[in-house]
Short mmCIF file of C-alpha atoms in Angstrom, two decimals:
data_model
loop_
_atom_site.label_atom_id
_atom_site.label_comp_id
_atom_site.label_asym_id
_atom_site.label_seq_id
_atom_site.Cartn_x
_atom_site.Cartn_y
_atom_site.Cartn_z
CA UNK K 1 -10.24 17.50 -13.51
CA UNK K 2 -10.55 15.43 -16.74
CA UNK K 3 -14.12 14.57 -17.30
CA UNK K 4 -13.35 10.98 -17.94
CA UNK K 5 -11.90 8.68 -15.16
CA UNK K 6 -8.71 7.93 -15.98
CA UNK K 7 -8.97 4.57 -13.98
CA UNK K 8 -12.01 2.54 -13.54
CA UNK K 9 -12.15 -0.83 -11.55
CA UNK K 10 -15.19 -2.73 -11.42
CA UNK K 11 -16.24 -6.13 -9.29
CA UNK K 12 -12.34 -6.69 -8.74
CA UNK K 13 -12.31 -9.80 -7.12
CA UNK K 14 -8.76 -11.98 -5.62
CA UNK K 15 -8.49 -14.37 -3.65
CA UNK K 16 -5.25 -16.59 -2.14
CA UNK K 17 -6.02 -20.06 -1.22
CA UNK K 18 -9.18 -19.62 0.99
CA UNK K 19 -8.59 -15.76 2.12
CA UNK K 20 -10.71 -13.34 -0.47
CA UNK K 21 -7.64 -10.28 -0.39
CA UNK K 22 -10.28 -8.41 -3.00
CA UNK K 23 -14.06 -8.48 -2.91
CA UNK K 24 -15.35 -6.91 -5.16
CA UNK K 25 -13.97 -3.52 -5.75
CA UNK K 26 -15.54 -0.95 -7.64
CA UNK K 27 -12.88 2.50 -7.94
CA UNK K 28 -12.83 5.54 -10.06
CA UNK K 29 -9.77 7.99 -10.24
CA UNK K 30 -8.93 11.27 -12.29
CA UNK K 31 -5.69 13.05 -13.60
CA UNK K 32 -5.17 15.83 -11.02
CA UNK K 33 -6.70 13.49 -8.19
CA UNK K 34 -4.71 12.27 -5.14
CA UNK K 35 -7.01 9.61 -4.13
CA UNK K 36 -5.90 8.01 -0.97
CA UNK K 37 -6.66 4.03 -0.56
CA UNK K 38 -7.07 4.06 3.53
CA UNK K 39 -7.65 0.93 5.69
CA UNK K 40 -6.69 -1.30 8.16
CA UNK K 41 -3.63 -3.81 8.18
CA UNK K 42 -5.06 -6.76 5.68
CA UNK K 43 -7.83 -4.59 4.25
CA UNK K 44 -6.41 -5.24 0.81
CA UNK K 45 -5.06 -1.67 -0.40
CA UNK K 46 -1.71 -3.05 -1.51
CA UNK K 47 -3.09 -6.27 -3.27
CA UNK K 48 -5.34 -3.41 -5.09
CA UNK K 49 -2.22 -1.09 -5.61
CA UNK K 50 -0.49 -4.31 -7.28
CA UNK K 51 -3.76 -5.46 -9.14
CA UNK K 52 -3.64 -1.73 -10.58
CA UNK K 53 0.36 -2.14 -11.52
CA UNK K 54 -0.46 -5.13 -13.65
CA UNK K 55 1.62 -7.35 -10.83
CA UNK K 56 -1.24 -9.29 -9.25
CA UNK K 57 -3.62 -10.78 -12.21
CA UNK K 58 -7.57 -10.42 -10.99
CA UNK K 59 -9.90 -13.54 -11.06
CA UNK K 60 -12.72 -11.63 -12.03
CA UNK K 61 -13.74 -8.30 -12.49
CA UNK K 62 -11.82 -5.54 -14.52
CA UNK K 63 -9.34 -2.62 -14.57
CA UNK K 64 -9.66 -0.09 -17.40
CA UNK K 65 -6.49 2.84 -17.51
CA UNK K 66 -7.44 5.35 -20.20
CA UNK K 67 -9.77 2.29 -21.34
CA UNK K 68 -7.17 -0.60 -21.41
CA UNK K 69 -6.17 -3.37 -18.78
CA UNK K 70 -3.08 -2.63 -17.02
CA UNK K 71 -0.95 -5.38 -18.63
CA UNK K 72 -1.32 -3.63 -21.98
CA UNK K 73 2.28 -2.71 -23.04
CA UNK K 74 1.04 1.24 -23.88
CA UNK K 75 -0.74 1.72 -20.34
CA UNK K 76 2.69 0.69 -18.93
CA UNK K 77 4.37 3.85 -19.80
CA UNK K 78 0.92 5.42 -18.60
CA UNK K 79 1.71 4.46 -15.18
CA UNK K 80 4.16 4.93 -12.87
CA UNK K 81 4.79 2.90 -9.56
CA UNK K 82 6.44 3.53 -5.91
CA UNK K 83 6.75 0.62 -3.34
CA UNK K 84 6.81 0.41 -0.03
CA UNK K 85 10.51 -0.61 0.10
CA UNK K 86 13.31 1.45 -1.48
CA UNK K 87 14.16 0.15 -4.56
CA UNK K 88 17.48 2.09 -5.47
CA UNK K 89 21.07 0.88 -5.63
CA UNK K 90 22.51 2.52 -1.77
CA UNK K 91 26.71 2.29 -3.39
CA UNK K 92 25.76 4.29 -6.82
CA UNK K 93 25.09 8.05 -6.90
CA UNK K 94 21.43 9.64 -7.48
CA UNK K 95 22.16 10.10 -10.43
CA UNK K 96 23.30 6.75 -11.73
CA UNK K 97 20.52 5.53 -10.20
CA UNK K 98 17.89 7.81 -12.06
CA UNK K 99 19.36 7.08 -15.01
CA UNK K 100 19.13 3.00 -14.96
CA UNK K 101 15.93 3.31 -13.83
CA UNK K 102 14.96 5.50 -16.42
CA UNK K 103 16.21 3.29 -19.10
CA UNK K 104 14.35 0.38 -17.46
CA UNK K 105 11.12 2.52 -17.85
CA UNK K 106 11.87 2.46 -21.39
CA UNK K 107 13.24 5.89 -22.22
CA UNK K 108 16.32 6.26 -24.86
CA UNK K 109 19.33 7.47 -23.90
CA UNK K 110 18.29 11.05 -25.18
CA UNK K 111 15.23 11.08 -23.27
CA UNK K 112 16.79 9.89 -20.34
CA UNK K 113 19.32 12.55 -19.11
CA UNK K 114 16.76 15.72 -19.06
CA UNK K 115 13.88 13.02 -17.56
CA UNK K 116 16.52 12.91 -14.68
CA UNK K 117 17.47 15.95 -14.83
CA UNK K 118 13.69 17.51 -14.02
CA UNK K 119 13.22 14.71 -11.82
CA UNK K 120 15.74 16.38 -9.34
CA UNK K 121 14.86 19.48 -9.84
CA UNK K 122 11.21 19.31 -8.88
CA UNK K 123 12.19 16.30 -5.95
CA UNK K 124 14.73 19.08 -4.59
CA UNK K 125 17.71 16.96 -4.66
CA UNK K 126 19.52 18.43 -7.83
CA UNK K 127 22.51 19.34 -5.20
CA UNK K 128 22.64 15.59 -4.08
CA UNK K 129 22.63 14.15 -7.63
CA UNK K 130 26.56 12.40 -7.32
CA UNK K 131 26.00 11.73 -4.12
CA UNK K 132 25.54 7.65 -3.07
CA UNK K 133 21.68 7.15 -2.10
CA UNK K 134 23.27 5.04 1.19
CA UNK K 135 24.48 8.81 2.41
CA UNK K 136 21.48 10.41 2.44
CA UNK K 137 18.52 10.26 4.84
CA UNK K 138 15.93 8.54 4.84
CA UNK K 139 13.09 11.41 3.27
CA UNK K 140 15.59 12.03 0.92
CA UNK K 141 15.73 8.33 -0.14
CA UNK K 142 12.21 8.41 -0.24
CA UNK K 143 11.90 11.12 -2.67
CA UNK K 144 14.24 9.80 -5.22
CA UNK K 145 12.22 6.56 -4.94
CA UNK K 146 9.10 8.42 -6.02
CA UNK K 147 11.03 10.62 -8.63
CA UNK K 148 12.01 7.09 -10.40
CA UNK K 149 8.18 6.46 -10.68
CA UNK K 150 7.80 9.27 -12.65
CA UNK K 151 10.40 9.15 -14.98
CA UNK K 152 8.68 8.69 -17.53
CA UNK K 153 5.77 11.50 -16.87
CA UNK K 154 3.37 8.75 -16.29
CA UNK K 155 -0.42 9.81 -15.80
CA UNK K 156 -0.86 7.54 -12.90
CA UNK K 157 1.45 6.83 -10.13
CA UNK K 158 0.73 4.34 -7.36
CA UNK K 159 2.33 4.68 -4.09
CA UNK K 160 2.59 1.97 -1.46
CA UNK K 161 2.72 3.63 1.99
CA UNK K 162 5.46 5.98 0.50
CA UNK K 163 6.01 7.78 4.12
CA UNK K 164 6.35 4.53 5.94
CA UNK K 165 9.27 5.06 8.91
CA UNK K 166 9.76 8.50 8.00
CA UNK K 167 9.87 11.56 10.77
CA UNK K 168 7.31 14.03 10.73
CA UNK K 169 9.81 16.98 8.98
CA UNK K 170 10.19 13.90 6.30
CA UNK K 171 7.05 13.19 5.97
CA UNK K 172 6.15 16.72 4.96
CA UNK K 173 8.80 16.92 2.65
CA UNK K 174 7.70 13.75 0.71
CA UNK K 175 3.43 15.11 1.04
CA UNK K 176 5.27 18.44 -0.80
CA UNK K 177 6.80 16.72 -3.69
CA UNK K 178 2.94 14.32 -4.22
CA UNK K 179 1.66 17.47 -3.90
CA UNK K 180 3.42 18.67 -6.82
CA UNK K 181 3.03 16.11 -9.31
CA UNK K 182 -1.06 16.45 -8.18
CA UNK K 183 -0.37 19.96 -9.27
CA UNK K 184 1.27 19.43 -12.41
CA UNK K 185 -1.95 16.87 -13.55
CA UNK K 186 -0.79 13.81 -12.52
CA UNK K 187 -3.24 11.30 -10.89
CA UNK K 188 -2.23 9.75 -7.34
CA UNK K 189 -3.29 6.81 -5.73
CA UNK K 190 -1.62 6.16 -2.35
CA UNK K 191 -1.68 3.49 0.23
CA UNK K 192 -1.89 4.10 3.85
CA UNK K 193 -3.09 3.38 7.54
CA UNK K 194 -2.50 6.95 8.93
CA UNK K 195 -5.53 9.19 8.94
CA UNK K 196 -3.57 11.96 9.81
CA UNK K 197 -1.55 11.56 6.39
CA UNK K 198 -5.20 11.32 4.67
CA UNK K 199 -6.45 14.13 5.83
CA UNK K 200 -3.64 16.04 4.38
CA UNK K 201 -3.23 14.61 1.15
CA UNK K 202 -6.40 13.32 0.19
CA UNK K 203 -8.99 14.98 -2.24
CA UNK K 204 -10.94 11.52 -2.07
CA UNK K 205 -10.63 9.06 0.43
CA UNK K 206 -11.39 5.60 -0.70
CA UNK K 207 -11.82 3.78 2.69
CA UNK K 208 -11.09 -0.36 2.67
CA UNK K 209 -11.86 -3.05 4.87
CA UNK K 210 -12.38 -6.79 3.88
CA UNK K 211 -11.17 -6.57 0.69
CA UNK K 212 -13.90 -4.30 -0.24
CA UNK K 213 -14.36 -0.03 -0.77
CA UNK K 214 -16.77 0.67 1.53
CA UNK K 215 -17.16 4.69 0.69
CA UNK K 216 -15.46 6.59 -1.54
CA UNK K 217 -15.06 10.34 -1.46
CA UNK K 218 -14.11 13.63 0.18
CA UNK K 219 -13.58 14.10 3.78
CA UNK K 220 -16.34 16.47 4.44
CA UNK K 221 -18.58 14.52 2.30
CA UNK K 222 -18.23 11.34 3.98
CA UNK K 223 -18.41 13.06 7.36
CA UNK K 224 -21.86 14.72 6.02
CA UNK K 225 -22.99 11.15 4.70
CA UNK K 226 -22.39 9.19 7.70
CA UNK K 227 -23.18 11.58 10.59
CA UNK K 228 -25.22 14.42 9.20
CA UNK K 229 -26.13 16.57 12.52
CA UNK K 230 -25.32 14.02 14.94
CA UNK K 231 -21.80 14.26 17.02
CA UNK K 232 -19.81 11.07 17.60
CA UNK K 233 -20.10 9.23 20.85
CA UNK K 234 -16.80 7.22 22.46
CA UNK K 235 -18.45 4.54 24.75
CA UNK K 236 -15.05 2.94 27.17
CA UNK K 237 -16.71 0.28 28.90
CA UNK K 238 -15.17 -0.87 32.22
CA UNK K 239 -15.52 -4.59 31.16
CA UNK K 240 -16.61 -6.45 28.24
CA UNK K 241 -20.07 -6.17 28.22
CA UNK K 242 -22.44 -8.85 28.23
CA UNK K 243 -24.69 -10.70 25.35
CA UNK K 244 -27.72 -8.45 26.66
CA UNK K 245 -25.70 -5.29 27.02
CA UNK K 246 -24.40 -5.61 23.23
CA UNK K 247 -27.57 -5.77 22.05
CA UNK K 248 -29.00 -2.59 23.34
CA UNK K 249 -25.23 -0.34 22.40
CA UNK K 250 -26.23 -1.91 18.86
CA UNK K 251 -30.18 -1.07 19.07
CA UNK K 252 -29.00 2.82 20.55
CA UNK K 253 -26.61 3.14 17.45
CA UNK K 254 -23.17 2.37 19.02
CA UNK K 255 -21.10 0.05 17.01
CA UNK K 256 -18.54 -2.11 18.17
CA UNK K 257 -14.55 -2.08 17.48
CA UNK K 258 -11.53 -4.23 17.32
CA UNK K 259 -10.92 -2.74 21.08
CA UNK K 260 -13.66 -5.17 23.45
CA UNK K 261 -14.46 -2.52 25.98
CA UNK K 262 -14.94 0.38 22.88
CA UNK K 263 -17.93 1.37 21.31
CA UNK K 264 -18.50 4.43 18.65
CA UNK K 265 -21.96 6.08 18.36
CA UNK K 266 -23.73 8.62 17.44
CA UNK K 267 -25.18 11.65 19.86
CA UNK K 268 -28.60 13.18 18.19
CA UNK K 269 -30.24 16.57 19.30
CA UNK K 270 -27.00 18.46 20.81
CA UNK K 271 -24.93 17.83 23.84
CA UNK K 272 -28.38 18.47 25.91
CA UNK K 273 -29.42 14.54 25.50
CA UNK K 274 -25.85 13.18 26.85
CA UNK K 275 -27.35 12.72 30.43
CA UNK K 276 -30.89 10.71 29.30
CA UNK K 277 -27.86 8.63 27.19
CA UNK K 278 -25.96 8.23 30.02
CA UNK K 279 -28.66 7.14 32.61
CA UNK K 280 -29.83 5.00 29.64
CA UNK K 281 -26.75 3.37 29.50
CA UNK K 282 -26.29 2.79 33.41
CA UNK K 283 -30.10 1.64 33.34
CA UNK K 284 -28.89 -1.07 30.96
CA UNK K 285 -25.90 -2.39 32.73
CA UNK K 286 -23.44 -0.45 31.40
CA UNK K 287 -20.29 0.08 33.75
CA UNK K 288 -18.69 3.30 32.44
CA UNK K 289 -15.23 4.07 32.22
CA UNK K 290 -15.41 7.50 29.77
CA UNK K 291 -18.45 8.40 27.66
CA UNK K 292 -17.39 11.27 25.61
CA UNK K 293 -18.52 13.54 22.67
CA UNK K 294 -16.44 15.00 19.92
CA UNK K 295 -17.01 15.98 16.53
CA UNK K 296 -17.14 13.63 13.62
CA UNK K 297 -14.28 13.40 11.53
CA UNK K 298 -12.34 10.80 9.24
CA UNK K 299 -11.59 8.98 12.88
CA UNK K 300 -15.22 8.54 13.60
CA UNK K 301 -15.86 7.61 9.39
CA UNK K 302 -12.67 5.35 9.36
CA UNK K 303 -14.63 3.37 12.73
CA UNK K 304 -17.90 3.38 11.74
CA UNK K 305 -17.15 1.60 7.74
CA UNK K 306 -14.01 -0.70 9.57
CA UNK K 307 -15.14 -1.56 13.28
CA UNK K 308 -11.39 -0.72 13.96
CA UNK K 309 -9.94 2.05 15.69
CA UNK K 310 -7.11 3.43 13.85
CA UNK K 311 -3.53 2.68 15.12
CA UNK K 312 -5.40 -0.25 17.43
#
């Protein structure tokens, strides 16, 4: 990777009427980096994605690509973007559609045709090219919506949730082709609420919530940061518990979630100590449904920075 960040957001702060949609976010991201933005509904990864596109203006703070704001004209054709929605013409051919798109990017006609023409190639849809984009299926759709992103061999290219609806044999069609363009040098920044998708995509995670990054890096390293030794606890209370009860979970390092009854903590000293937690727990009121033990992983990261359980 590049020594230099390619991107660099600092103190990136939005707001809409009263609701702060960006708080304050501080990002760095690399050619040959798939960063994945990860979060909860409303955490403010697509605001960012936009903020990054030059669609949503900041109120204060500042984005540098390749050491200019996004709205410069030249760091336009530096970056490439993918939204959520398709964004292709369903009655004309791949093809056709490539090609307007391409000239919308701001190639010439000469640069245009063999831009397409690798674009299909390297998406795997060369052998689909006259066919209308309404035929096709929805991963292949998907693919041609990220191959007009990159058109014109941007050096970023933002994604927004770019496996949204998609089947799983889809979805691993579409991680193969962001894969690629990772592999060819291109930086990646990608939306998305699906850990599972993270964990195979990601070489940094970049995890949201409130408008704000609250961590920023690899998998294991976040894992190693937040948990070190300890193993993750799953707490499934029977009923809410009360005002006294909440205040010892939070005192024995058990954090609450979006789910009443659920509580995340932390297990120290080995699977030996689970009983003395246990009777603990009873001893202060605690009606247990489950208390389980499982390794630490982006699920028990993803809790502990959010309070939300993924998918919840």
């Amino acid at each position: 990777m590049a020594s230099e960040p390619l991107l660099v957001v600092r103190g990136a702060l939005r707001r809409f009427a009263e609701r702060a949609a960006l708080s304050g976010v501080d990002l760095t991201a690399r050619k040959g980096e798939l960063l994945v933005l990860l979060g909860p509904n409303g955490a403010g990864k697509s605001t960012l994605l936009h903020a990054l596109a030059g669609r949503v203006r900041l109120d204060a703070g500042s984005i540098r690509i390749g050491g200019s704001p996004p709205d410069d004209r030249a760091v336009r054709r530096r970056v490439g973007f993918v939204p959520q929605s398709i964004a292709l013409w369903g009655n004309l051919p791949v093809r056709t559609n490539l090609e307007i798109l391409g000239r919308l990017a701001g190639l010439s006609a000469r640069e245009v045709r063999p831009a397409v023409a690798e674009a299909l190639t390297w998406s795997g849809l060369a052998d689909r090219a006259s066919e209308p984009v309404a035929t096709l299926s929805g991963g292949m759709q998907r693919r041609i919506n990220i191959a007009a992103g990159t058109l014109h061999r941007p050096d970023l290219l933002l994604l927004d949730e770019p496996t949204v609806g998609l089947d799983p044999v889809a979805r691993q069609s579409v991680h193969q082709v962001l894969r690629g363009l990772r592999d060819r040098g291109m930086g990646l920044i990608l939306t998305t609420h699906d850990l599972v998708e993270a964990e195979a995509l990601a070489d940094r995670v970049a995890i949201m919530a409130a408008g704000a990054v609250r961590a920023t890096d690899s998998i294991p390293i976040l894992v190693g940061r937040l948990f070190g030794s300890d193993q993750e606890v799953l707490l499934m209370l029977a009923a809410e518990p009360a005002p006294d009860l909440r205040d010892f979970l939070r005192t024995s390092l058990f954090s609450p979630t979006n789910q009443e009854r659920l509580w995340v903590g932390r297990l120290r000293g080995g699977l030996e100590q689970l009983p003395g937690l246990r009777a603990a727990l009873i001893d202060a009121g605690a009606d247990i449904d489950e208390l389980r033990v499982r390794q630490p992983g982006l699920n028990g990261v993803f809790v502990e920075l959010t309070g939300q359980v993924p998918g919840a």
